[in-house]
């Protein structure tokens, strides 16, 4: 697993994400409410919170089948939206502004592919659990544990390697909404 090898100082990055609630989003006119790297860290913290909540619910109370399926699918959709926003917007913009980040961005996109395959399995298992419970719930728990570890490594690597470039003045066109605003209703 390529992402695991990039863990580095993983959990030490979490201190940057101490705010609660949905991430702030850069305004349409380009003024930054919060530095882009901080917004990225806040988005990652929200995704960490969501997976932790789902994992805790699996272990401590019996969710109705519909609630379990809804929570898992909503989380999968949020993480997928975040990564698609990065791949199609933020990373494209970074490559235009900072071509020396090509290898780093290729690593991050590779991680996104690996995470997408796990998300697909979690979605499939959630559907099975809604019908059968038991073993499918245990399998979801194992996959969520693995996903959380990979996400932590990936988020840490991403924050360490591109934060300076984000705050160095890349245009915040329409990509911030998808990357940072997935948690907004």
Short mmCIF file of C-alpha atoms in Angstrom, two decimals:
data_model
loop_
_atom_site.label_atom_id
_atom_site.label_comp_id
_atom_site.label_asym_id
_atom_site.label_seq_id
_atom_site.Cartn_x
_atom_site.Cartn_y
_atom_site.Cartn_z
CA UNK A 1 0.00 0.00 0.00
CA UNK A 2 1.68 3.11 -1.25
CA UNK A 3 -0.26 5.45 1.02
CA UNK A 4 0.91 3.78 4.19
CA UNK A 5 4.52 4.43 3.29
CA UNK A 6 3.83 8.15 3.16
CA UNK A 7 2.49 8.33 6.74
CA UNK A 8 5.47 10.25 8.13
CA UNK A 9 4.36 12.35 11.08
CA UNK A 10 0.69 11.52 10.38
CA UNK A 11 -1.17 12.26 13.58
CA UNK A 12 0.87 15.36 14.34
CA UNK A 13 -0.90 17.03 11.44
CA UNK A 14 -4.27 16.68 13.18
CA UNK A 15 -3.56 19.58 15.55
CA UNK A 16 -4.03 21.94 12.61
CA UNK A 17 -7.64 20.80 12.32
CA UNK A 18 -8.96 21.68 15.75
CA UNK A 19 -12.06 23.57 14.63
CA UNK A 20 -15.51 22.04 14.78
CA UNK A 21 -18.23 22.20 12.18
CA UNK A 22 -18.09 22.18 8.41
CA UNK A 23 -15.06 23.60 6.70
CA UNK A 24 -14.96 27.24 5.64
CA UNK A 25 -14.99 27.93 1.92
CA UNK A 26 -13.09 30.60 0.03
CA UNK A 27 -15.40 33.30 -1.24
CA UNK A 28 -16.36 33.52 -4.90
CA UNK A 29 -14.54 36.82 -5.40
CA UNK A 30 -11.22 35.23 -4.46
CA UNK A 31 -10.87 36.65 -0.95
CA UNK A 32 -9.80 33.93 1.40
CA UNK A 33 -11.85 33.42 4.55
CA UNK A 34 -9.12 31.06 5.77
CA UNK A 35 -5.80 30.08 4.17
CA UNK A 36 -6.36 27.33 1.63
CA UNK A 37 -4.09 24.91 3.48
CA UNK A 38 -6.14 25.41 6.64
CA UNK A 39 -9.34 24.84 4.70
CA UNK A 40 -7.87 21.60 3.36
CA UNK A 41 -6.96 20.50 6.89
CA UNK A 42 -10.49 21.37 8.08
CA UNK A 43 -12.04 19.35 5.24
CA UNK A 44 -9.83 16.40 6.18
CA UNK A 45 -10.82 16.77 9.83
CA UNK A 46 -14.50 16.66 8.90
CA UNK A 47 -13.93 13.44 6.93
CA UNK A 48 -12.03 11.98 9.90
CA UNK A 49 -14.96 12.86 12.15
CA UNK A 50 -17.46 11.25 9.82
CA UNK A 51 -15.61 7.93 9.52
CA UNK A 52 -15.01 7.84 13.27
CA UNK A 53 -18.71 8.40 13.95
CA UNK A 54 -19.73 5.61 11.59
CA UNK A 55 -17.15 3.24 13.06
CA UNK A 56 -18.28 4.05 16.62
CA UNK A 57 -21.92 3.49 15.69
CA UNK A 58 -21.07 0.08 14.24
CA UNK A 59 -19.40 -0.98 17.47
CA UNK A 60 -21.71 0.40 20.14
CA UNK A 61 -25.29 0.43 19.06
CA UNK A 62 -27.50 -1.33 16.60
CA UNK A 63 -28.32 1.01 13.79
CA UNK A 64 -31.39 0.38 11.75
CA UNK A 65 -30.45 -1.01 8.39
CA UNK A 66 -31.62 2.14 6.61
CA UNK A 67 -29.59 4.43 8.89
CA UNK A 68 -26.44 2.33 8.45
CA UNK A 69 -26.79 2.37 4.69
CA UNK A 70 -27.50 6.11 4.66
CA UNK A 71 -24.49 6.95 6.86
CA UNK A 72 -22.09 4.78 4.88
CA UNK A 73 -23.30 6.03 1.52
CA UNK A 74 -23.25 9.68 2.64
CA UNK A 75 -19.67 9.31 3.87
CA UNK A 76 -18.60 7.54 0.68
CA UNK A 77 -20.21 10.32 -1.38
CA UNK A 78 -18.52 13.07 0.68
CA UNK A 79 -15.05 11.53 0.40
CA UNK A 80 -15.53 10.81 -3.31
CA UNK A 81 -16.68 14.39 -3.95
CA UNK A 82 -13.68 15.76 -2.04
CA UNK A 83 -11.22 13.64 -4.03
CA UNK A 84 -12.89 14.40 -7.37
CA UNK A 85 -12.66 18.11 -6.56
CA UNK A 86 -8.98 17.68 -5.83
CA UNK A 87 -8.28 15.60 -8.94
CA UNK A 88 -10.30 17.71 -11.36
CA UNK A 89 -9.78 21.15 -9.86
CA UNK A 90 -7.22 21.76 -7.17
CA UNK A 91 -4.55 19.42 -8.51
CA UNK A 92 -5.02 20.66 -12.07
CA UNK A 93 -4.60 24.24 -10.86
CA UNK A 94 -1.56 23.30 -8.77
CA UNK A 95 0.07 21.61 -11.76
CA UNK A 96 -0.45 24.73 -13.88
CA UNK A 97 1.05 26.95 -11.19
CA UNK A 98 3.64 24.55 -9.71
CA UNK A 99 4.66 21.87 -12.25
CA UNK A 100 7.41 20.67 -9.89
CA UNK A 101 4.63 19.07 -7.82
CA UNK A 102 3.83 16.55 -10.58
CA UNK A 103 5.24 13.52 -8.73
CA UNK A 104 3.53 14.47 -5.48
CA UNK A 105 0.22 14.99 -7.24
CA UNK A 106 0.60 11.67 -9.09
CA UNK A 107 1.07 9.96 -5.70
CA UNK A 108 -2.04 11.66 -4.32
CA UNK A 109 -4.12 10.69 -7.36
CA UNK A 110 -2.89 7.10 -7.00
CA UNK A 111 -4.04 7.15 -3.36
CA UNK A 112 -7.43 8.42 -4.50
CA UNK A 113 -7.79 5.38 -6.77
CA UNK A 114 -6.97 3.01 -3.92
CA UNK A 115 -9.38 4.80 -1.58
CA UNK A 116 -12.12 4.71 -4.25
CA UNK A 117 -11.87 0.93 -4.49
CA UNK A 118 -12.24 0.62 -0.70
CA UNK A 119 -15.20 3.00 -0.77
CA UNK A 120 -16.81 0.86 -3.45
CA UNK A 121 -16.42 -2.21 -1.22
CA UNK A 122 -17.80 -0.35 1.83
CA UNK A 123 -20.84 0.73 -0.22
CA UNK A 124 -21.37 -2.84 -1.41
CA UNK A 125 -21.04 -4.19 2.14
CA UNK A 126 -23.46 -1.56 3.46
CA UNK A 127 -26.04 -2.77 0.98
CA UNK A 128 -25.46 -6.38 2.07
CA UNK A 129 -25.63 -5.42 5.75
CA UNK A 130 -28.96 -3.70 5.19
CA UNK A 131 -30.29 -7.08 4.09
CA UNK A 132 -28.39 -9.53 6.30
CA UNK A 133 -26.62 -7.68 9.17
CA UNK A 134 -24.07 -9.69 11.20
CA UNK A 135 -21.04 -10.72 9.14
CA UNK A 136 -21.45 -7.81 6.71
CA UNK A 137 -21.34 -5.37 9.64
CA UNK A 138 -18.09 -6.92 10.87
CA UNK A 139 -16.62 -6.69 7.36
CA UNK A 140 -17.63 -3.02 7.12
CA UNK A 141 -15.91 -2.38 10.44
CA UNK A 142 -12.67 -3.97 9.23
CA UNK A 143 -12.78 -2.07 5.95
CA UNK A 144 -13.53 1.21 7.72
CA UNK A 145 -10.58 0.64 10.07
CA UNK A 146 -8.29 0.10 7.08
CA UNK A 147 -9.80 3.05 5.25
CA UNK A 148 -9.31 5.32 8.27
CA UNK A 149 -5.62 4.35 8.45
CA UNK A 150 -5.09 4.97 4.74
CA UNK A 151 -7.00 8.25 4.91
CA UNK A 152 -4.83 9.45 7.81
CA UNK A 153 -1.65 8.66 5.91
CA UNK A 154 -2.97 10.24 2.73
CA UNK A 155 -4.28 13.39 4.43
CA UNK A 156 -1.03 13.87 6.33
CA UNK A 157 1.06 13.44 3.19
CA UNK A 158 -1.18 15.80 1.24
CA UNK A 159 -1.11 18.50 3.92
CA UNK A 160 2.68 18.27 4.30
CA UNK A 161 3.48 18.31 0.61
CA UNK A 162 1.10 20.87 -0.90
CA UNK A 163 0.17 23.29 1.91
CA UNK A 164 2.87 25.80 1.03
CA UNK A 165 1.85 25.76 -2.63
CA UNK A 166 -1.81 26.25 -1.72
CA UNK A 167 -1.03 29.28 0.39
CA UNK A 168 1.47 30.60 -2.13
CA UNK A 169 -1.18 32.13 -4.31
CA UNK A 170 -2.88 29.62 -6.59
CA UNK A 171 -6.09 31.00 -8.02
CA UNK A 172 -9.14 29.79 -6.13
CA UNK A 173 -11.49 29.52 -9.10
CA UNK A 174 -14.46 27.14 -8.79
CA UNK A 175 -12.60 24.15 -7.32
CA UNK A 176 -12.81 25.14 -3.61
CA UNK A 177 -16.55 24.44 -3.41
CA UNK A 178 -16.07 20.78 -4.30
CA UNK A 179 -12.89 20.26 -2.29
CA UNK A 180 -13.92 22.14 0.85
CA UNK A 181 -17.70 22.38 0.71
CA UNK A 182 -18.78 18.72 0.63
CA UNK A 183 -20.08 18.96 4.22
CA UNK A 184 -22.36 21.92 3.62
CA UNK A 185 -26.09 21.49 3.22
#
